[in-house]
XYZ file of C-alpha atoms in Angstrom:
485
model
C 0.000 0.000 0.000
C 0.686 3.682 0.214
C 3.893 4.995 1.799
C 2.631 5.641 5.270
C 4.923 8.937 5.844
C 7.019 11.308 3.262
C 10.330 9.436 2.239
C 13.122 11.352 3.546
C 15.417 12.697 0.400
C 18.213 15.143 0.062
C 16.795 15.629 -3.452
C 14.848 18.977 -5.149
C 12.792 18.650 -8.187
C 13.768 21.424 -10.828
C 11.297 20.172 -12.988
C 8.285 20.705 -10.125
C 4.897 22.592 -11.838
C 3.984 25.794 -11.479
C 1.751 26.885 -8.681
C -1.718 26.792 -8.727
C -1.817 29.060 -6.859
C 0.467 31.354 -4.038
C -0.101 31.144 -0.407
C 0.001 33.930 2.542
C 2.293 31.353 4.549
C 6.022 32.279 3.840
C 7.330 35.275 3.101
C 10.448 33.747 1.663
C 7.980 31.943 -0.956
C 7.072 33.765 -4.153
C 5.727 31.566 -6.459
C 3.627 33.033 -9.387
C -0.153 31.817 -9.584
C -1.109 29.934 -12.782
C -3.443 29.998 -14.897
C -5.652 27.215 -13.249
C -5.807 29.522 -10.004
C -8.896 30.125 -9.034
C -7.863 34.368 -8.574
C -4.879 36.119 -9.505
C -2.806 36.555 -5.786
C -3.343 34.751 -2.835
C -5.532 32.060 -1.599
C -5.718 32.192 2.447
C -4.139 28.401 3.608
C -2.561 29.248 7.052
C -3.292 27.091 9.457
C -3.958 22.735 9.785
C -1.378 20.391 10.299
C 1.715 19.334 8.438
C 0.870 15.800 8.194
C 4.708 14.290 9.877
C 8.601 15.683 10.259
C 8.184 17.995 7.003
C 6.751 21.104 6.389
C 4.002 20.101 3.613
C 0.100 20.102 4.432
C -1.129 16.937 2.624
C -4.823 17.249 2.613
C -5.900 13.420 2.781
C -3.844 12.314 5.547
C -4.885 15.947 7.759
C -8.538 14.971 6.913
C -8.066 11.325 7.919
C -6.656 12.640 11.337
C -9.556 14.783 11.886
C -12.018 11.885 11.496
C -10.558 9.722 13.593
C -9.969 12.895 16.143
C -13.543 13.354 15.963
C -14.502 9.598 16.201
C -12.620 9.214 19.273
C -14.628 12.228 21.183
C -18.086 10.862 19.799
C -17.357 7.395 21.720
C -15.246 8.667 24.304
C -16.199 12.318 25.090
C -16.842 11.394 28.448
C -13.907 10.016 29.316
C -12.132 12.827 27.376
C -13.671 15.027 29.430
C -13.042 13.234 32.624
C -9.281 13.057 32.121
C -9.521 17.295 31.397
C -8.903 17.397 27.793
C -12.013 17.929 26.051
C -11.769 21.583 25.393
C -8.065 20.577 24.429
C -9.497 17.840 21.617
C -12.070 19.980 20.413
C -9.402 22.894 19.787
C -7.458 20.121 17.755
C -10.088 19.121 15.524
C -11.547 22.946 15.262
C -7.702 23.623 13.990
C -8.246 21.391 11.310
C -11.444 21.901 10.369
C -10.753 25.612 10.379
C -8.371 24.832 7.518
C -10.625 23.043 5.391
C -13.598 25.147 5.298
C -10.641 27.736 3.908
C -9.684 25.137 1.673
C -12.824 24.768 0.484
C -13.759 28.131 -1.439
C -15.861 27.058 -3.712
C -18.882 23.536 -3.597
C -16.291 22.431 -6.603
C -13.112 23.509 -4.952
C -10.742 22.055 -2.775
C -7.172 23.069 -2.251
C -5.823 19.127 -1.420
C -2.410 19.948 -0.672
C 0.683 23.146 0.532
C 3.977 22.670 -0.380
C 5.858 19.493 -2.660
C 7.833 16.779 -0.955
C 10.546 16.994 -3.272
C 11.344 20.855 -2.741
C 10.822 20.229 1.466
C 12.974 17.245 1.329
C 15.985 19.216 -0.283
C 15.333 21.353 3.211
C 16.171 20.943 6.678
C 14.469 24.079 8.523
C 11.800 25.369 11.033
C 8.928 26.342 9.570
C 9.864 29.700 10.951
C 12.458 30.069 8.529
C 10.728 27.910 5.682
C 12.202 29.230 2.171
C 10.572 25.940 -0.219
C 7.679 26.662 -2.224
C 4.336 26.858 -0.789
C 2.554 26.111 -3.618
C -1.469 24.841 -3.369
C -2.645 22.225 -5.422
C -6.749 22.079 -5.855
C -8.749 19.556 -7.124
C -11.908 20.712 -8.871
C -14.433 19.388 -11.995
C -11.555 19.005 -14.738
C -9.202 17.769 -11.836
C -11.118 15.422 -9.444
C -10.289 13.826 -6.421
C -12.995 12.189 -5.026
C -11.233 10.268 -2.234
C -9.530 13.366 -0.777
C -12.821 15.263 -0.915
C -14.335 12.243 0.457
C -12.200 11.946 3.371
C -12.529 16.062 4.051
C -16.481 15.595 4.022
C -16.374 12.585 6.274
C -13.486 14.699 8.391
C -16.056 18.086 8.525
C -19.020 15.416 9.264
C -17.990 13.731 11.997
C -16.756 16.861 13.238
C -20.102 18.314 13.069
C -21.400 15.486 15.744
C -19.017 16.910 18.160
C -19.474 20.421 18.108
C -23.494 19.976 17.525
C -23.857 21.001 21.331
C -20.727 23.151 22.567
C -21.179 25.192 19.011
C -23.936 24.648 16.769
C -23.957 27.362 14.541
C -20.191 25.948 13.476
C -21.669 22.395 13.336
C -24.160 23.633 10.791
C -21.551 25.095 9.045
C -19.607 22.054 9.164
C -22.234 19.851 7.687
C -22.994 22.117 4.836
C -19.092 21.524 3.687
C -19.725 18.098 4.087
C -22.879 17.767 1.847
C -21.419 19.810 -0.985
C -17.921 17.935 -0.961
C -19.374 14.869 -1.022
C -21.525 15.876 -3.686
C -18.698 17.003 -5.444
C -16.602 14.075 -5.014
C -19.549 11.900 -6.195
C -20.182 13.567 -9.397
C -16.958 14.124 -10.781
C -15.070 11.116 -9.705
C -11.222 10.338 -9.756
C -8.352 9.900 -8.044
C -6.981 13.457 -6.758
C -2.906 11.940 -7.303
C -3.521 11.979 -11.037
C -5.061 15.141 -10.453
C -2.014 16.253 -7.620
C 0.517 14.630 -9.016
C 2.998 15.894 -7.000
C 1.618 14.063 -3.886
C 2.702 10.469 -5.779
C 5.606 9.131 -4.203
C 3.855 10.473 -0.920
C 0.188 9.624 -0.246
C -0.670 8.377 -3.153
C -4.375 7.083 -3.024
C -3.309 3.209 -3.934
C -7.078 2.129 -2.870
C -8.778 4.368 -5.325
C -11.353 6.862 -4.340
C -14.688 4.252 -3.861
C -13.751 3.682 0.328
C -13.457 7.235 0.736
C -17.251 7.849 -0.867
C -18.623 4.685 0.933
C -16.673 6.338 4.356
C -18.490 9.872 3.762
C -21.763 8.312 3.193
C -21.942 6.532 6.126
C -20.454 9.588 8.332
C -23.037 12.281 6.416
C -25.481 9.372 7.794
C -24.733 9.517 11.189
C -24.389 13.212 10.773
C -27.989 14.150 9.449
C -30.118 10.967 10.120
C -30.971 11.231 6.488
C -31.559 8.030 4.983
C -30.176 9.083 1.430
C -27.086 8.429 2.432
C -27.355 5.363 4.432
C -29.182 4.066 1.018
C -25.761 5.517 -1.083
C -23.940 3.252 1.475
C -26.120 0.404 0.755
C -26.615 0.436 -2.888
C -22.646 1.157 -3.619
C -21.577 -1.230 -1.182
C -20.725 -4.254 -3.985
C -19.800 -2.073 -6.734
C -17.276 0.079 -4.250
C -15.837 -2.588 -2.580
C -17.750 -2.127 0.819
C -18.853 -5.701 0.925
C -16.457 -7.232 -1.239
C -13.201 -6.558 -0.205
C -11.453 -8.303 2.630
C -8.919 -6.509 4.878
C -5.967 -6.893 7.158
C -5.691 -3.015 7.686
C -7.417 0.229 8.791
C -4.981 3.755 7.677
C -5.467 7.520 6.021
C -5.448 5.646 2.567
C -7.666 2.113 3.385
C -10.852 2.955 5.237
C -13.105 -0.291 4.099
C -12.639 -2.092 7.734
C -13.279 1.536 9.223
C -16.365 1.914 7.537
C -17.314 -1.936 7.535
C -17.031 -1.434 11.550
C -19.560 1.349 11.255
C -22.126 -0.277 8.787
C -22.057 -3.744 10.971
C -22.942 -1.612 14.030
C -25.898 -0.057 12.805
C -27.322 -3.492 12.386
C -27.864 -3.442 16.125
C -30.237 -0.694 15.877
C -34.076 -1.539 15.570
C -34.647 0.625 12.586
C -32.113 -0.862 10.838
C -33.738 -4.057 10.818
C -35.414 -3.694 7.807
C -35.439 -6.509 5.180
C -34.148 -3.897 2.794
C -30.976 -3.561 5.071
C -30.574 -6.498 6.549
C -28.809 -8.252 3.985
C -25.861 -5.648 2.880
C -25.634 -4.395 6.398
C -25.430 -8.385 7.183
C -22.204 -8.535 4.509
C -20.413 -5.393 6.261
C -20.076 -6.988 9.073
C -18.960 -10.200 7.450
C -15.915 -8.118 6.049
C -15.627 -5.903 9.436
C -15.386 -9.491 10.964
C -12.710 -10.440 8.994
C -10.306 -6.996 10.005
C -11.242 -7.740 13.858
C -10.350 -11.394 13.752
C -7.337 -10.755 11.420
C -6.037 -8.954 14.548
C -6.950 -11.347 17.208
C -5.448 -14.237 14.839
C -8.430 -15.953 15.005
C -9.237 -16.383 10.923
C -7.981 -19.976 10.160
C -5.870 -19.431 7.157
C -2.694 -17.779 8.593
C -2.090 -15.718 5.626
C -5.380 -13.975 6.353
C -4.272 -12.930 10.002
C -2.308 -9.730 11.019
C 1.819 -11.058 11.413
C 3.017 -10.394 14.599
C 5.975 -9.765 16.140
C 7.861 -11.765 18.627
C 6.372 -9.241 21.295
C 3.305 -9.072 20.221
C 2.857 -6.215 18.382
C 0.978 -6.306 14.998
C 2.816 -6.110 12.140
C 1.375 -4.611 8.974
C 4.951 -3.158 7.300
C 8.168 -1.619 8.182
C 7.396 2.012 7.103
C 5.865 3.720 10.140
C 4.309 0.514 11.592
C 2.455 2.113 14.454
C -0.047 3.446 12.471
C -1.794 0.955 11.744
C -1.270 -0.586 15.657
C -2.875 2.276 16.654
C -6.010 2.492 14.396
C -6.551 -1.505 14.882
C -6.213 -0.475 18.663
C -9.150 2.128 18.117
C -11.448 -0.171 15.987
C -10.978 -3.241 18.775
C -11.729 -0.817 21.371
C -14.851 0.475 19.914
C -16.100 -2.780 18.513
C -15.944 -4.172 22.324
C -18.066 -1.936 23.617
C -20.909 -2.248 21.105
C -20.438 -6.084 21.639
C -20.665 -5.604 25.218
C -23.818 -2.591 24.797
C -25.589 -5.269 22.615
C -25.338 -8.676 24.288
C -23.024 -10.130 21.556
C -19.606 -11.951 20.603
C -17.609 -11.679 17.736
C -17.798 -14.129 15.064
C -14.283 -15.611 13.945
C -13.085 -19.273 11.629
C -11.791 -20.552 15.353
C -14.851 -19.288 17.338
C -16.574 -16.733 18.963
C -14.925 -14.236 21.015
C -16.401 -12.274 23.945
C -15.902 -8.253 23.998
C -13.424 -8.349 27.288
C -10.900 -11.094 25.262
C -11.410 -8.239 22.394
C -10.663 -5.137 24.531
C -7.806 -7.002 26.608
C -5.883 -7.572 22.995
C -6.402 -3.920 22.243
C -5.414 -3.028 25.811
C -2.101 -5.379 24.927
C -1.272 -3.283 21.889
C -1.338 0.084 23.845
C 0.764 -1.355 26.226
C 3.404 -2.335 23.849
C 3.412 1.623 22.562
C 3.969 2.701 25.978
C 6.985 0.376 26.945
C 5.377 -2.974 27.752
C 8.097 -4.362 25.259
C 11.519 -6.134 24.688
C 13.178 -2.569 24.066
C 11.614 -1.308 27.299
C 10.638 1.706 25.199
C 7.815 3.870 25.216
C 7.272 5.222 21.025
C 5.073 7.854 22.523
C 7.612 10.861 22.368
C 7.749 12.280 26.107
C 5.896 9.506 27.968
C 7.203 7.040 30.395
C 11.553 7.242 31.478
C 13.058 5.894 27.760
C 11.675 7.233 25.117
C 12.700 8.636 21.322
C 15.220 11.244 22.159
C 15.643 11.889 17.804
C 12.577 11.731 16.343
C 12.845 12.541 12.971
C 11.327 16.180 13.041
C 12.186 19.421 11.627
C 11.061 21.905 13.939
C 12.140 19.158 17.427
C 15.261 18.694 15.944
C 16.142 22.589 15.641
C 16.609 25.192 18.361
C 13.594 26.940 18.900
C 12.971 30.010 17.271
C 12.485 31.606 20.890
C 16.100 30.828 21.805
C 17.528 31.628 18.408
C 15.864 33.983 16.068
C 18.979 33.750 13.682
C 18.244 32.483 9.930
C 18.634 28.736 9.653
C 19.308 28.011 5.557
C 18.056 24.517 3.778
C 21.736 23.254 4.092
C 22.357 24.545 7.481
C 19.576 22.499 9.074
C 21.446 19.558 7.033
C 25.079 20.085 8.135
C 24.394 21.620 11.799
C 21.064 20.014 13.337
C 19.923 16.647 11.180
C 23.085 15.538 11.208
C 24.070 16.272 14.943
C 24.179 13.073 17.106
C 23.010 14.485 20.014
C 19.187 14.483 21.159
C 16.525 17.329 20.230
C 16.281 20.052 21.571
C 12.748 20.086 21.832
C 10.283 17.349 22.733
C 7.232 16.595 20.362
C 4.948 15.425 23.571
C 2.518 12.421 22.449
C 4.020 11.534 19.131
C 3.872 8.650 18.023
C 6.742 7.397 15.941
C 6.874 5.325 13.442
C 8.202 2.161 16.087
C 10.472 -1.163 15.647
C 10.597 -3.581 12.816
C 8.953 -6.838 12.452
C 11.921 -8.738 14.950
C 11.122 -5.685 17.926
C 14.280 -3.923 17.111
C 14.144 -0.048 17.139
C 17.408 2.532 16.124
C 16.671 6.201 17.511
C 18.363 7.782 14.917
C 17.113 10.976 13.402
C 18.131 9.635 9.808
C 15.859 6.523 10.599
C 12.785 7.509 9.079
C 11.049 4.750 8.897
C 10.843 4.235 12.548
C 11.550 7.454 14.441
C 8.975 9.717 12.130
C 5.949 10.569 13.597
C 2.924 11.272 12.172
C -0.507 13.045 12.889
C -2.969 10.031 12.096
C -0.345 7.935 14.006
C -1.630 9.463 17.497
C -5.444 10.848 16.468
C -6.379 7.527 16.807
C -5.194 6.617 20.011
C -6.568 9.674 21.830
C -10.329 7.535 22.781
C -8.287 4.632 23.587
C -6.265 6.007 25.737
C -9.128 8.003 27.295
C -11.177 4.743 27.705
C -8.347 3.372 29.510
C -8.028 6.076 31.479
C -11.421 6.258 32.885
C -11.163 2.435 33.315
C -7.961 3.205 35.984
C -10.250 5.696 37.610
C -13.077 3.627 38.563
C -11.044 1.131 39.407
C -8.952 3.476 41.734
C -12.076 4.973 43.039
C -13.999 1.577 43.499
C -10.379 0.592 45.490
C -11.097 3.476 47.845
C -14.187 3.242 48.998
C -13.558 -0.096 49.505
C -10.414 0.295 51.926
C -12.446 2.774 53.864
């Protein structure tokens, strides 16, 4: 599949195209707008995330992070809340989200990506001192991208469920993004890397567009109530791979077990019951069935489980492994509690399974992240007493701009800071990087990007984990002192 984080290269791109358009985000950037811009000048892009340890706002993973941000309060608010952090997650999604309605300037317009990775990989700066292009690439009629609009509807969706009480003039606001990029995505239909195709080599969209539409659906669905969708969800499932395709993995650029999770829950729900849903809602959960007992190991051909490592840790592929630890994590997590909310077990080749075995394999896999493993290290930057002192990051691996206000060039960063052996100077708290390879082994070296980058999407989806866990220690603390008194 898809390269899970930007390849780390030395490399510039003379050939690169022309901007689409020019962005008010570096003053050291002055690109010329094209013709395809939408206006001569400037298009407003400042703010959202960079999407790992570059400088480059990739719009699919950044949307992908927001979902899952936003799908972690919505089952986990509570908890969230509880541990003191839910005006802290809603300010993280509302940064994001903030971005894309920007992004968004017109119901056929989305600016999908700021910045190349060829031009910010010849770099080694803080984005203080950024000097590579800040181009914006949109996607629009004659240019589709259906699976990064997709992913931004289902992103502003979801996001609309959490702010429908705290703010729900923004929520509205939200969900009319969401309507018209999905409408947009599902009438002029493509993949946005031949449309971006400076984002191949990156986050390229290797499992076409179709997941991203089914995913959007189903989110728009749980957004408005409005049966439309649920019926788009329904009626595309064979043709769109919903209820076709089998898999071992959940990430920003393969979202059928994510959206085969949510399909097989509504099942559960009396109105739902229908004869007319029954049956495809019946085949999600087949497939979402498949994902969950690919984890546990409990399909009986081995080539159709999850590999794991020697301590434990499921093992998808060596480029920025965690990712997909972490979003299996999440979809264990949730799928044990509507097991557990409805009475039921899971349904694998070797048996049935009850929610706790479910949730205590998740529980496992969170451990591992946070040290419970043959390296005794935590691969959540800043947690626990070993962790990744040289995560590969451009602005943790410079002095901060607060100590040093002095110009740091593209080479400088090279020759004085990404090359330095020494640890960074500034900690990237709850990171997760990339982690170890398939035999547990793990090389904190900044040039190591395969297992010391971190990424957005790495941690987004351990945030209602972690919170459920949380809340779990809690109870079980209180419960311990009434008890002794």
């Amino acid at each position: 599949m898809a390269k899970p984080c930007p390849k780390a290269s030395s490399t510039s791109n003379p050939n690169a195209p022309a901007a689409y358009l020019t962005t008010k985000e570096s003053p050291g950037a002055t690109i010329p707008a094209s013709p395809m811009a939408l206006n001569k000048g400037y298009v407003d892009l400042v703010g959202g995330y960079y999407d790992a340890g570059d400088n480059v706002k990739f719009g699919l993973p950044m949307a992908f992070t927001i979902t899952m941000l936003s799908w972690g309060v919505i089952e986990y608010g509570d908890e969230i809340a509880g541990a003191g952090e839910y005006s802290h997650a809603l300010e993280a999604i509302k940064w994001g989200t903030d971005y894309f309605i920007k992004a968004h300037t017109h119901p056929h317009v989305l600016w999908a990506e700021v910045g190349d990775g060829d031009t910010d990989h010849y770099c080694w700066q803080r984005p203080e001192d950024m000097t590579t292009s800040r181009q914006a690439y949109k996607v629009d009629e004659k240019n589709p991208g259906s699976d990064v609009a997709g992913e931004t509807a289902a992103a502003m969706a979801s996001a609309s469920i959490v702010f429908r009480k705290t703010n729900p003039q923004y929520s509205h606001l939200l969900l009319q993004h969401a309507k018209q990029l999905f409408e947009f995505g599902d009438k002029y239909r493509g993949k946005y890397d031949e449309s971006v195709k400076v984002v191949k080599g990156y986050y390229s969209s290797v499992s076409g567009f179709t997941d991203e539409l089914l995913w959007a659906a189903l989110w728009l669905y749980k957004a408005t109530d409005k049966e439309d969708y649920l019926r788009y969800a329904l009626e595309k499932a064979s043709e769109f791979g919903g209820i076709t395709w089998a898999i071992n993995e959940f990430s920003w650029d393969v979202k059928f077990a994510g959206l085969q999770v949510i399909a097989s829950m509504l099942l559960m729900e009396e109105k739902h019951r229908k004869m007319e849903y029954k049956n495809v809602l019946e085949q999600y959960r087949s497939k979402a069935e498949y994902y969950l007992c690919a984890c546990l190991n409990k399909n009986n051909n081995v080539t159709n489980n999850v590999k794991r490592t020697p301590g434990g840790l499921l093992y998808i592929r060596q480029w920025n492994n965690m990712q997909y630890v972490s979003n299996a994590a999440f979809l264990l997590t949730v799928y044990s509690d509507h097991l557990q909310a409805t009475n039921q077990r899971l349904r694998c080749d070797q048996g049935e399974v009850g929610p706790e075995e479910i949730f205590a394999f998740a529980k496992s896999q969170v451990d591992y992240i946070l040290g419970a493993n043959p390296m005794g290290m935590s691969y959540l930057v800043g947690y626990g007493l070993r962790y990744p002192q040289r995560m590969h990051h451009r602005g943790a691996s410079i002095v901060s701009y607060k100590e040093n206000r002095g110009f740091i060039g593209c080479t400088q960063g090279y020759d004085n800071w990404f090359r330095r052996k020494d640890p960074n100077p500034n900690i990237v708290v709850g990171a997760l990087v990339g982690g170890p390879d398939q035999m547990d082994q793990f090389s904190d070296e900044r040039e190591n990007f395969m297992q010391t980058e971190a990424c957005t999407y790495n941690t987004a989806s351990l945030v209602g984990v972690l919170a459920k866990l949380h809340g779990l220690q809690e109870r079980d603390f209180d419960s311990r002192s009434v008890a002794s008194s």
